[in-house]
Amino acid sequence: MFKSLPFIGYWQKTTLSLWLIAAQCFYFADTEIISLDPWNEFRLMVEGFIRPDFFATEYLLEAMWQTVSFALLGVVFGLLWGAPLSLVYSNRFVATLCALTRSIHEIFWALLFLQIFGLSPITGILAIGLPYGATFARVFHDILLQSPKTTVQTLPYGTDKVSRYFYGRISHVLVPIMAYIRYRFECALRSSAVLGFIGMPTLGFYLETAFRQGHYHEGAALLMLFIALIGTISLWCRPRLIAVYFVAALFTLPSIPPVDGALLWRFITQDILPPALQNLSTWSQIDLGVMKSLSNWSLDLLVEQAFPGMIVTLLLALVSLAMAHGIAVAGSGLASSLLTGRFISKVTHACLLVIRSVPEYIFAFIFMMLLGPSMLPAMLALALHNGALIAYLTVRQSDTTQVGPHYNGRIDGYCYDVLPQIYPNLMGLLFYRFEVILRETAIFGILGIASLGFYIDSGFSEIRYSTALFLMGCTALLNIVVDIISRRLLTANTGTQISCARDSATRADR
Amino acid sequence: MRLLHMVCLALLSTLSTSALSAVFTFTAIPDENESQLRTRFEKVALYLEKELGVEVKYVPVKSYSAAVTAFRNNQVQLAWFGGLSGVQARRLVPGSSAVAQGNEDQFFKSYFIAHKSADLIPSDSFPNLNGLTFTFGSKSSTSGRLMPQFFIERNLGKKSEDVFTRIGFSGDHSRTITQVQAGAYQVGAVNYKVWETAVENGTVDLEKVNVIWQSPAYPDYQWTVREGVDKKFGAGFKAKIEAALLGMKDPDLLKSFPRHSFVPAENADYEPIESVAKAIGLID
């Protein structure tokens, strides 16, 4: 549609398309503002943040430690199974399996494992470790692909395979891999806290209760502690200390409640089956009637829950993506010392840190109070969190950008000189985050926004495991289809440009 | 296929060897004020330990469904359930029984509360809610979801989705009050005790939100004991639990639930809840 406008470049086209699509989605989405007098509650919240109560929470230190310990053990478990798989990631089956695992949010994994292991640390560690391992597999594979192969060719004849591999390949990429693991550890801390929302003994457990029940003094204190925990990661997470932390985490795990084998067996063979297949003892009992009720069951689920949920999920994710774009561009501008000078850029930096550390759930909660229960609060929450994250990562690049001698330090100069240099990276990050945004819509389902997460949560709370699993499958498929389409679109249109952007995106992520 | 089953079973059975340790575990979520959950209920655990003569542990949970799961998986042998979650749990673990309920739970009720802008007048007859916005509490709450939905559908003769222009699940009774007071929803359904506590504490602005209808009475919260405790902890253990619960007189302990006292209960008391849950399609 931009053929007749040759002066509009590639990135302008991409940006305009993104905004056009998002505007259409916004039109169809439910964005009504319904709230008559939220100010009373808002005042209480502000009061809570002015006078946070750090002593209201029981077992606070334990909760903070468990947040770290679940994150650490989850990442280690993820590495244990993800790292070896990265070597065979080019296998199509492995790649699909990893994509499926990755596409399901930690919360859903946790809800599923909760049924099997109960409120056990295994639930939390698996819920973090499974999707993280799948991500490690893919990212390590990508990083390995970029490593130079020349060293391997210079090794003496007869060098054994293992040495060739470690010396020739791994040693080249050890630094980026370590940096990436570190970045994922920060993500895992957030995930670990979020798992508290559904019952793991981490900070989120108390954070959610405090906000839900209106104990804002307590909630504010917990939120501040959590942000401080993430903000000071580089201080307390020294490479040498990790081994110590790991051992301590293993020893201080909450006791693992016993798992009853017979019940687990019943869960696998009965509870998770669709109603029509339950109570069948042999395959031969499956006849036309069973098949018919099975297809009715899945059709009903598709029409009543899966499709509406998917539509809401997609609308939510697309609008959030465009909003995150706006926030990222504005935020990276404000935080760039080239544009705003040292002081403002420092302040913006601090704001970006705070915004990206706050779980989206809390944002959505606050906005829901102010704007009412439509999709708007969720959109803003996703956009703020992801926009701030992208801005933060982009600014690291823009601070090292070289500017020409004509650079005037004003907004026009910034747009002419700096923005074009950082824009491909920013867009790369943005599209890379789309997958994440799509997954994160899950959390809002638990807050009551009718995304797929809402129906999955209902399935679990009505103890209809088959429904929940069916919908989890739909979620995974949706994520994979979106991933494939977006990749096709991007590579077909741009070829090298995007792969550069994605390359720098992964690099910036570190 | 046969062989595979056997292998799986053998593997799984190794997991259950540790199930023999004789710690008696219970869980409870109060319907209001979840702060300091562990501190409060560990006192109850101490009381039970003294009465039962075995080690007693409290497991904090976040939601009714988590409590049901823990009960089903035999990670707790005693639970303070809501009406609906108790029914769900006893269906999942046949042989389990309700042993005690709060004095108040014999005739529990829900309040419908409305924001003043909805122009609904308090009345004994069911209000006309057509075309309004409405919020339930948590999805598996009896007083915040199950019974309100049942009364709406029975009185207005249609599915709740068709009555309201917007339906929400606030997740919690106190959130329901906050949201209706803020005007985010016009009407909401709330546990009557939570409402009365909020009014007493002065956290509600009665100019903005007030009760417009109260439901008929129904049975709610109860203590449910898992099947097989007699086998694991010795004959007569279930009776001992029942006696300990009914004999709980310390106001400090009862305050955690919060109930005046506990009275005997049995599974049959909750048949109405089960049939209501079936009627609105929450259980099959």
PDB file of N, CA, C and O in Angstrom, chain B residues 13-38:
ATOM      1  N   SER B  13       4.991 -45.981  42.032  1.00  0.00           N
ATOM      2  CA  SER B  13       4.837 -46.435  43.410  1.00  0.00           C
ATOM      3  C   SER B  13       6.069 -46.116  44.246  1.00  0.00           C
ATOM      4  O   SER B  13       5.979 -45.970  45.456  1.00  0.00           O
ATOM      5  N   THR B  14       7.226 -45.966  43.573  1.00  0.00           N
ATOM      6  CA  THR B  14       8.416 -45.591  44.332  1.00  0.00           C
ATOM      7  C   THR B  14       8.241 -44.199  44.922  1.00  0.00           C
ATOM      8  O   THR B  14       8.836 -43.874  45.943  1.00  0.00           O
ATOM      9  N   LEU B  15       7.445 -43.389  44.240  1.00  0.00           N
ATOM     10  CA  LEU B  15       7.241 -42.019  44.712  1.00  0.00           C
ATOM     11  C   LEU B  15       6.480 -41.993  46.029  1.00  0.00           C
ATOM     12  O   LEU B  15       6.597 -41.052  46.793  1.00  0.00           O
ATOM     13  N   SER B  16       5.645 -42.995  46.242  1.00  0.00           N
ATOM     14  CA  SER B  16       4.718 -42.890  47.358  1.00  0.00           C
ATOM     15  C   SER B  16       5.260 -43.470  48.649  1.00  0.00           C
ATOM     16  O   SER B  16       4.595 -43.473  49.652  1.00  0.00           O
ATOM     17  N   THR B  17       6.520 -43.960  48.611  1.00  0.00           N
ATOM     18  CA  THR B  17       7.044 -44.592  49.824  1.00  0.00           C
ATOM     19  C   THR B  17       7.124 -43.612  50.984  1.00  0.00           C
ATOM     20  O   THR B  17       6.939 -43.982  52.131  1.00  0.00           O
ATOM     21  N   SER B  18       7.386 -42.333  50.655  1.00  0.00           N
ATOM     22  CA  SER B  18       7.549 -41.374  51.734  1.00  0.00           C
ATOM     23  C   SER B  18       6.210 -40.947  52.322  1.00  0.00           C
ATOM     24  O   SER B  18       6.165 -40.167  53.253  1.00  0.00           O
ATOM     25  N   ALA B  19       5.118 -41.482  51.774  1.00  0.00           N
ATOM     26  CA  ALA B  19       3.792 -41.075  52.239  1.00  0.00           C
ATOM     27  C   ALA B  19       3.468 -41.637  53.621  1.00  0.00           C
ATOM     28  O   ALA B  19       2.410 -41.402  54.151  1.00  0.00           O
ATOM     29  N   LEU B  20       4.413 -42.366  54.190  1.00  0.00           N
ATOM     30  CA  LEU B  20       4.077 -43.060  55.426  1.00  0.00           C
ATOM     31  C   LEU B  20       4.342 -42.234  56.688  1.00  0.00           C
ATOM     32  O   LEU B  20       3.905 -42.606  57.767  1.00  0.00           O
ATOM     33  N   SER B  21       5.087 -41.157  56.526  1.00  0.00           N
ATOM     34  CA  SER B  21       5.388 -40.349  57.705  1.00  0.00           C
ATOM     35  C   SER B  21       4.083 -39.853  58.316  1.00  0.00           C
ATOM     36  O   SER B  21       3.197 -39.395  57.632  1.00  0.00           O
ATOM     37  N   ALA B  22       3.982 -39.936  59.647  1.00  0.00           N
ATOM     38  CA  ALA B  22       2.691 -39.676  60.265  1.00  0.00           C
ATOM     39  C   ALA B  22       2.585 -38.254  60.795  1.00  0.00           C
ATOM     40  O   ALA B  22       2.528 -38.031  61.993  1.00  0.00           O
ATOM     41  N   VAL B  23       2.638 -37.269  59.876  1.00  0.00           N
ATOM     42  CA  VAL B  23       2.345 -35.898  60.269  1.00  0.00           C
ATOM     43  C   VAL B  23       0.947 -35.596  59.775  1.00  0.00           C
ATOM     44  O   VAL B  23       0.621 -35.859  58.625  1.00  0.00           O
ATOM     45  N   PHE B  24       0.130 -35.071  60.667  1.00  0.00           N
ATOM     46  CA  PHE B  24      -1.235 -34.741  60.284  1.00  0.00           C
ATOM     47  C   PHE B  24      -1.227 -33.299  59.782  1.00  0.00           C
ATOM     48  O   PHE B  24      -0.772 -32.396  60.476  1.00  0.00           O
ATOM     49  N   THR B  25      -1.696 -33.111  58.524  1.00  0.00           N
ATOM     50  CA  THR B  25      -1.601 -31.798  57.913  1.00  0.00           C
ATOM     51  C   THR B  25      -2.981 -31.244  57.621  1.00  0.00           C
ATOM     52  O   THR B  25      -3.864 -31.992  57.202  1.00  0.00           O
ATOM     53  N   PHE B  26      -3.155 -29.963  57.831  1.00  0.00           N
ATOM     54  CA  PHE B  26      -4.448 -29.361  57.484  1.00  0.00           C
ATOM     55  C   PHE B  26      -4.237 -28.035  56.797  1.00  0.00           C
ATOM     56  O   PHE B  26      -3.148 -27.458  56.822  1.00  0.00           O
ATOM     57  N   THR B  27      -5.273 -27.566  56.118  1.00  0.00           N
ATOM     58  CA  THR B  27      -5.201 -26.270  55.478  1.00  0.00           C
ATOM     59  C   THR B  27      -6.496 -25.518  55.718  1.00  0.00           C
ATOM     60  O   THR B  27      -7.527 -26.126  56.010  1.00  0.00           O
ATOM     61  N   ALA B  28      -6.429 -24.207  55.603  1.00  0.00           N
ATOM     62  CA  ALA B  28      -7.614 -23.382  55.798  1.00  0.00           C
ATOM     63  C   ALA B  28      -7.385 -22.039  55.142  1.00  0.00           C
ATOM     64  O   ALA B  28      -6.280 -21.505  55.182  1.00  0.00           O
ATOM     65  N   ILE B  29      -8.417 -21.513  54.463  1.00  0.00           N
ATOM     66  CA  ILE B  29      -8.379 -20.116  54.028  1.00  0.00           C
ATOM     67  C   ILE B  29      -9.577 -19.447  54.658  1.00  0.00           C
ATOM     68  O   ILE B  29     -10.705 -19.883  54.455  1.00  0.00           O
ATOM     69  N   PRO B  30      -9.369 -18.405  55.431  1.00  0.00           N
ATOM     70  CA  PRO B  30     -10.511 -17.702  56.007  1.00  0.00           C
ATOM     71  C   PRO B  30     -11.219 -16.894  54.919  1.00  0.00           C
ATOM     72  O   PRO B  30     -10.613 -16.584  53.890  1.00  0.00           O
ATOM     73  N   ASP B  31     -12.515 -16.587  55.134  1.00  0.00           N
ATOM     74  CA  ASP B  31     -13.219 -15.824  54.103  1.00  0.00           C
ATOM     75  C   ASP B  31     -12.913 -14.332  54.178  1.00  0.00           C
ATOM     76  O   ASP B  31     -13.284 -13.584  53.306  1.00  0.00           O
ATOM     77  N   GLU B  32     -12.288 -13.879  55.257  1.00  0.00           N
ATOM     78  CA  GLU B  32     -11.841 -12.493  55.268  1.00  0.00           C
ATOM     79  C   GLU B  32     -10.470 -12.401  55.913  1.00  0.00           C
ATOM     80  O   GLU B  32     -10.061 -13.286  56.646  1.00  0.00           O
ATOM     81  N   ASN B  33      -9.792 -11.318  55.631  1.00  0.00           N
ATOM     82  CA  ASN B  33      -8.479 -11.036  56.205  1.00  0.00           C
ATOM     83  C   ASN B  33      -7.507 -12.206  56.148  1.00  0.00           C
ATOM     84  O   ASN B  33      -7.400 -13.001  57.063  1.00  0.00           O
ATOM     85  N   GLU B  34      -6.775 -12.248  55.044  1.00  0.00           N
ATOM     86  CA  GLU B  34      -5.806 -13.328  54.866  1.00  0.00           C
ATOM     87  C   GLU B  34      -4.416 -12.943  55.349  1.00  0.00           C
ATOM     88  O   GLU B  34      -3.457 -13.658  55.092  1.00  0.00           O
ATOM     89  N   SER B  35      -4.288 -11.800  56.046  1.00  0.00           N
ATOM     90  CA  SER B  35      -2.939 -11.416  56.454  1.00  0.00           C
ATOM     91  C   SER B  35      -2.498 -12.283  57.638  1.00  0.00           C
ATOM     92  O   SER B  35      -3.327 -12.736  58.433  1.00  0.00           O
ATOM     93  N   GLN B  36      -1.209 -12.483  57.739  1.00  0.00           N
ATOM     94  CA  GLN B  36      -0.617 -13.262  58.841  1.00  0.00           C
ATOM     95  C   GLN B  36      -1.234 -14.665  58.926  1.00  0.00           C
ATOM     96  O   GLN B  36      -1.441 -15.196  60.009  1.00  0.00           O
ATOM     97  N   LEU B  37      -1.509 -15.227  57.763  1.00  0.00           N
ATOM     98  CA  LEU B  37      -2.188 -16.513  57.690  1.00  0.00           C
ATOM     99  C   LEU B  37      -1.469 -17.597  58.488  1.00  0.00           C
ATOM    100  O   LEU B  37      -2.073 -18.306  59.288  1.00  0.00           O
ATOM    101  N   ARG B  38      -0.156 -17.697  58.251  1.00  0.00           N
ATOM    102  CA  ARG B  38       0.594 -18.781  58.893  1.00  0.00           C
ATOM    103  C   ARG B  38       0.663 -18.595  60.393  1.00  0.00           C
ATOM    104  O   ARG B  38       0.438 -19.534  61.152  1.00  0.00           O
TER     105      ARG B  38
END
